[in-house]
DNA sequence: TTGTACGCGTTATCAG
DNA sequence: CTGATAACGCGTACAA
């Protein structure tokens, strides 16, 4: 039986409301009384019931994190989680984990209407259309939310995303400087916004370098395990295969690398490979992967701050794009430590 | 303004309590009434307030997951999270994420006394002593909990852990069969139980093979980034260096591999390397890492089931050890695909 | 300065 | 079969 406010009121012979006021810093309570209350609280080990307080205050101090189940199968989102965890701690919020409903959104609706959280962070896109459905639902239910990790078209949705186009541009310029003229792109249609922007960077770099766009060099890797291997195979079997590829992300790039190595081709001599995200595996991959770093931890923190502002009523939509950084490793350049 | 039970009671001209009974499947309510209530509920989009219901029922349907911040920096725990997420979904529970208080346990105490969750899962050990402190606190507060990922001495604590000794034994037998006589062990003192059991397997294998134990072959890698590299360096600089090493886990093993390769030694020809956990990176590491797989997803699910049993009052302590599986890859054997 | 009374949204008990 | 009524633990306007 946990100790309640009633217990300490009895213990002191005070009324419940006086105790409550003493604890919540109201000015109209005698200094003596206050210190007595504090002492009793300490002594009896009292802590207000989160549930009761939530009911009364009509807020939960909890943030829901909606993410596809797959985010735990991939390293792509780990940094976001870390950022969220850190920030939540700082601001005195708890994080509730919800796996995105892949098919129906009934679960999400229940959460909203059950008022389990004060706001939501949406991570990851997964199956095309799912994020849109979630956003529409949240908007309808009037729950503040922020999308983390990809940009969103809808101009009254807040998001925190990487500079996809800039990152892709940097990778491509790097490859072009190395002399590559036929550069493949492995796309990820299930992640439409990120993919579109990275592809844009790809095309822009080609255009700026005066290289003709060749659509046979574009393949797709859906959001399934090892899909990058199949995509790479397609590219290798072209009549005129590429000399380098830029993959939608590191997971895809690593898959692609495996296919390349299986065919006894050398990376980067026969084929250079670059990815996006700078996941942990990209460093230990063989060879270490050239990639684009996005400051995920910072982005996660920022997303939470934006969300708290929304919850606080300052409903200025924030659409933030974070600078990325090219990380050159052995998969594109020899003679790298 | 969310719709409450009062709204639908008004809407139908029924009493609140009748509505509640209809919704909660009480038998003493007319079929007609019930269907009317259900219809209204659907129409008005009613969902009971989680908070109010929690207050009334004195339970939250939430499980706290306590983990060191570092668990997001490492891949070691990812599988556990997945298992928990899946199981929580199945059983209608929510997961609350709490980062373990590295220094004081005040935060954890607040959570307990605030009755924010019905029970807790403890993941990861981190700094020595932290888990013990947490367990003592939880026990004192009377919150049911299960430790996930490592065994626990205290015999009235439930845990779900891998068969460390068995896994270590398998790795070591594999190395010994390959002809290795001088095998190093890189320990992780910050994870005392797991470490002790893996070390036990190490010694048992040596003993069974009639190989003398040599304590110069034992080094330590603390829970800090790249600590495995330093540990490996020590081993390589021995007068009689080992021909193989078994590292506490894959992160350490991968670090160690990098040190080996930096010295222009070949793996596994000059030095064979094996780890533990079968993290994603172990597959893409160069060369791919021989390791011990533990069924983390299943273990995570199991931990939640055990916890729910505890919460349900069936307080039979469960101390479960899961079978592991040796995964042989290129870091110990050449001619592996 | 303290205490009373009410309500947050539910569910459970008990009459009717 | 239905409906008052109380209670879960807390916060706050208002009265004393």
Short mmCIF file of N, CA and C in Angstrom, two decimals, chain B residues 74 76 185-189 195 198 219-232 235 245-260 273-277 279 289:
data_model
loop_
_atom_site.label_atom_id
_atom_site.label_comp_id
_atom_site.label_asym_id
_atom_site.label_seq_id
_atom_site.Cartn_x
_atom_site.Cartn_y
_atom_site.Cartn_z
N UNK B 74 25.16 1.01 -28.14
CA UNK B 74 25.68 -0.31 -28.45
C UNK B 74 24.59 -1.14 -29.10
N UNK B 76 24.28 -4.25 -28.46
CA UNK B 76 24.15 -5.45 -27.65
C UNK B 76 22.72 -5.69 -27.19
N UNK B 185 41.72 -14.11 -23.44
CA UNK B 185 40.35 -13.72 -23.11
C UNK B 185 40.34 -12.25 -22.75
N UNK B 186 39.47 -11.50 -23.40
CA UNK B 186 39.31 -10.09 -23.04
C UNK B 186 38.03 -9.96 -22.22
N UNK B 187 38.21 -9.60 -20.98
CA UNK B 187 37.10 -9.59 -20.01
C UNK B 187 36.40 -8.25 -19.95
N UNK B 188 35.22 -8.25 -19.36
CA UNK B 188 34.45 -7.03 -19.16
C UNK B 188 34.00 -6.96 -17.70
N UNK B 189 34.84 -6.40 -16.87
CA UNK B 189 34.53 -6.41 -15.43
C UNK B 189 33.26 -5.65 -15.08
N UNK B 195 30.28 -11.79 -17.37
CA UNK B 195 31.71 -11.97 -17.54
C UNK B 195 32.21 -13.21 -16.78
N UNK B 198 31.16 -16.38 -18.62
CA UNK B 198 31.88 -16.63 -19.88
C UNK B 198 33.32 -17.05 -19.58
N UNK B 219 43.06 -10.13 -20.36
CA UNK B 219 43.08 -8.67 -20.20
C UNK B 219 41.65 -8.18 -20.02
N UNK B 220 41.54 -6.89 -19.75
CA UNK B 220 40.22 -6.33 -19.49
C UNK B 220 39.90 -5.19 -20.44
N UNK B 221 38.65 -5.12 -20.83
CA UNK B 221 38.17 -4.00 -21.64
C UNK B 221 36.97 -3.41 -20.92
N UNK B 222 37.15 -2.25 -20.30
CA UNK B 222 36.04 -1.62 -19.57
C UNK B 222 34.97 -1.13 -20.53
N UNK B 223 33.87 -0.68 -19.96
CA UNK B 223 32.71 -0.25 -20.75
C UNK B 223 32.92 1.16 -21.29
N UNK B 224 33.94 1.31 -22.13
CA UNK B 224 34.22 2.61 -22.75
C UNK B 224 34.50 2.36 -24.23
N UNK B 225 34.28 3.37 -25.05
CA UNK B 225 34.42 3.17 -26.49
C UNK B 225 35.81 2.68 -26.88
N UNK B 226 35.84 1.71 -27.74
CA UNK B 226 37.08 1.20 -28.30
C UNK B 226 38.05 0.63 -27.27
N UNK B 227 37.54 0.32 -26.09
CA UNK B 227 38.43 -0.22 -25.07
C UNK B 227 39.06 -1.53 -25.52
N UNK B 228 38.38 -2.22 -26.43
CA UNK B 228 38.92 -3.49 -26.90
C UNK B 228 40.25 -3.34 -27.63
N UNK B 229 40.46 -2.17 -28.21
CA UNK B 229 41.70 -1.97 -28.95
C UNK B 229 42.89 -1.97 -28.02
N UNK B 230 42.77 -1.27 -26.91
CA UNK B 230 43.86 -1.25 -25.94
C UNK B 230 44.13 -2.63 -25.37
N UNK B 231 43.05 -3.33 -25.08
CA UNK B 231 43.20 -4.67 -24.50
C UNK B 231 43.95 -5.58 -25.47
N UNK B 232 43.62 -5.45 -26.74
CA UNK B 232 44.27 -6.29 -27.74
C UNK B 232 45.74 -5.96 -27.86
N UNK B 235 47.75 -7.72 -25.36
CA UNK B 235 47.96 -9.13 -25.68
C UNK B 235 49.01 -9.32 -26.78
N UNK B 245 41.91 -15.18 -29.84
CA UNK B 245 41.30 -14.56 -28.67
C UNK B 245 39.78 -14.73 -28.69
N UNK B 246 39.27 -14.83 -27.48
CA UNK B 246 37.83 -14.86 -27.27
C UNK B 246 37.51 -13.59 -26.48
N UNK B 247 36.68 -12.74 -27.07
CA UNK B 247 36.37 -11.47 -26.43
C UNK B 247 35.02 -11.56 -25.74
N UNK B 248 34.87 -10.79 -24.71
CA UNK B 248 33.63 -10.79 -23.93
C UNK B 248 32.40 -10.61 -24.81
N UNK B 249 32.47 -9.67 -25.75
CA UNK B 249 31.36 -9.53 -26.68
C UNK B 249 31.83 -9.05 -28.05
N UNK B 250 30.88 -8.91 -28.97
CA UNK B 250 31.24 -8.59 -30.34
C UNK B 250 31.86 -7.20 -30.48
N UNK B 251 31.37 -6.25 -29.71
CA UNK B 251 31.95 -4.91 -29.80
C UNK B 251 33.44 -4.97 -29.47
N UNK B 252 33.73 -5.66 -28.40
CA UNK B 252 35.13 -5.80 -28.00
C UNK B 252 35.92 -6.55 -29.07
N UNK B 253 35.31 -7.59 -29.59
CA UNK B 253 36.00 -8.40 -30.60
C UNK B 253 36.30 -7.58 -31.86
N UNK B 254 35.35 -6.75 -32.23
CA UNK B 254 35.55 -5.94 -33.43
C UNK B 254 36.65 -4.91 -33.20
N UNK B 255 36.65 -4.31 -32.03
CA UNK B 255 37.74 -3.40 -31.67
C UNK B 255 39.08 -4.12 -31.77
N UNK B 256 39.09 -5.29 -31.18
CA UNK B 256 40.33 -6.07 -31.16
C UNK B 256 40.79 -6.36 -32.59
N UNK B 257 39.85 -6.71 -33.43
CA UNK B 257 40.19 -7.02 -34.83
C UNK B 257 40.86 -5.84 -35.50
N UNK B 258 40.35 -4.65 -35.20
CA UNK B 258 40.92 -3.47 -35.85
C UNK B 258 42.38 -3.29 -35.44
N UNK B 259 42.66 -3.52 -34.16
CA UNK B 259 44.05 -3.42 -33.71
C UNK B 259 44.92 -4.43 -34.44
N UNK B 260 44.40 -5.63 -34.56
CA UNK B 260 45.17 -6.69 -35.22
C UNK B 260 45.47 -6.29 -36.66
N UNK B 273 39.83 -14.57 -34.07
CA UNK B 273 39.06 -13.72 -33.16
C UNK B 273 37.62 -14.22 -33.06
N UNK B 274 37.12 -14.30 -31.84
CA UNK B 274 35.72 -14.68 -31.65
C UNK B 274 35.08 -13.78 -30.60
N UNK B 275 33.78 -13.57 -30.76
CA UNK B 275 33.05 -12.70 -29.83
C UNK B 275 31.83 -13.38 -29.23
N UNK B 276 30.88 -12.58 -28.83
CA UNK B 276 29.66 -13.09 -28.19
C UNK B 276 28.54 -12.10 -28.46
N UNK B 277 27.38 -12.58 -28.79
CA UNK B 277 26.14 -11.80 -28.95
C UNK B 277 25.53 -11.84 -30.36
N UNK B 279 25.82 -9.57 -32.81
CA UNK B 279 25.22 -8.27 -33.16
C UNK B 279 25.27 -8.08 -34.67
N UNK B 289 32.63 -11.99 -38.18
CA UNK B 289 33.07 -12.46 -36.86
C UNK B 289 32.41 -13.76 -36.43
#
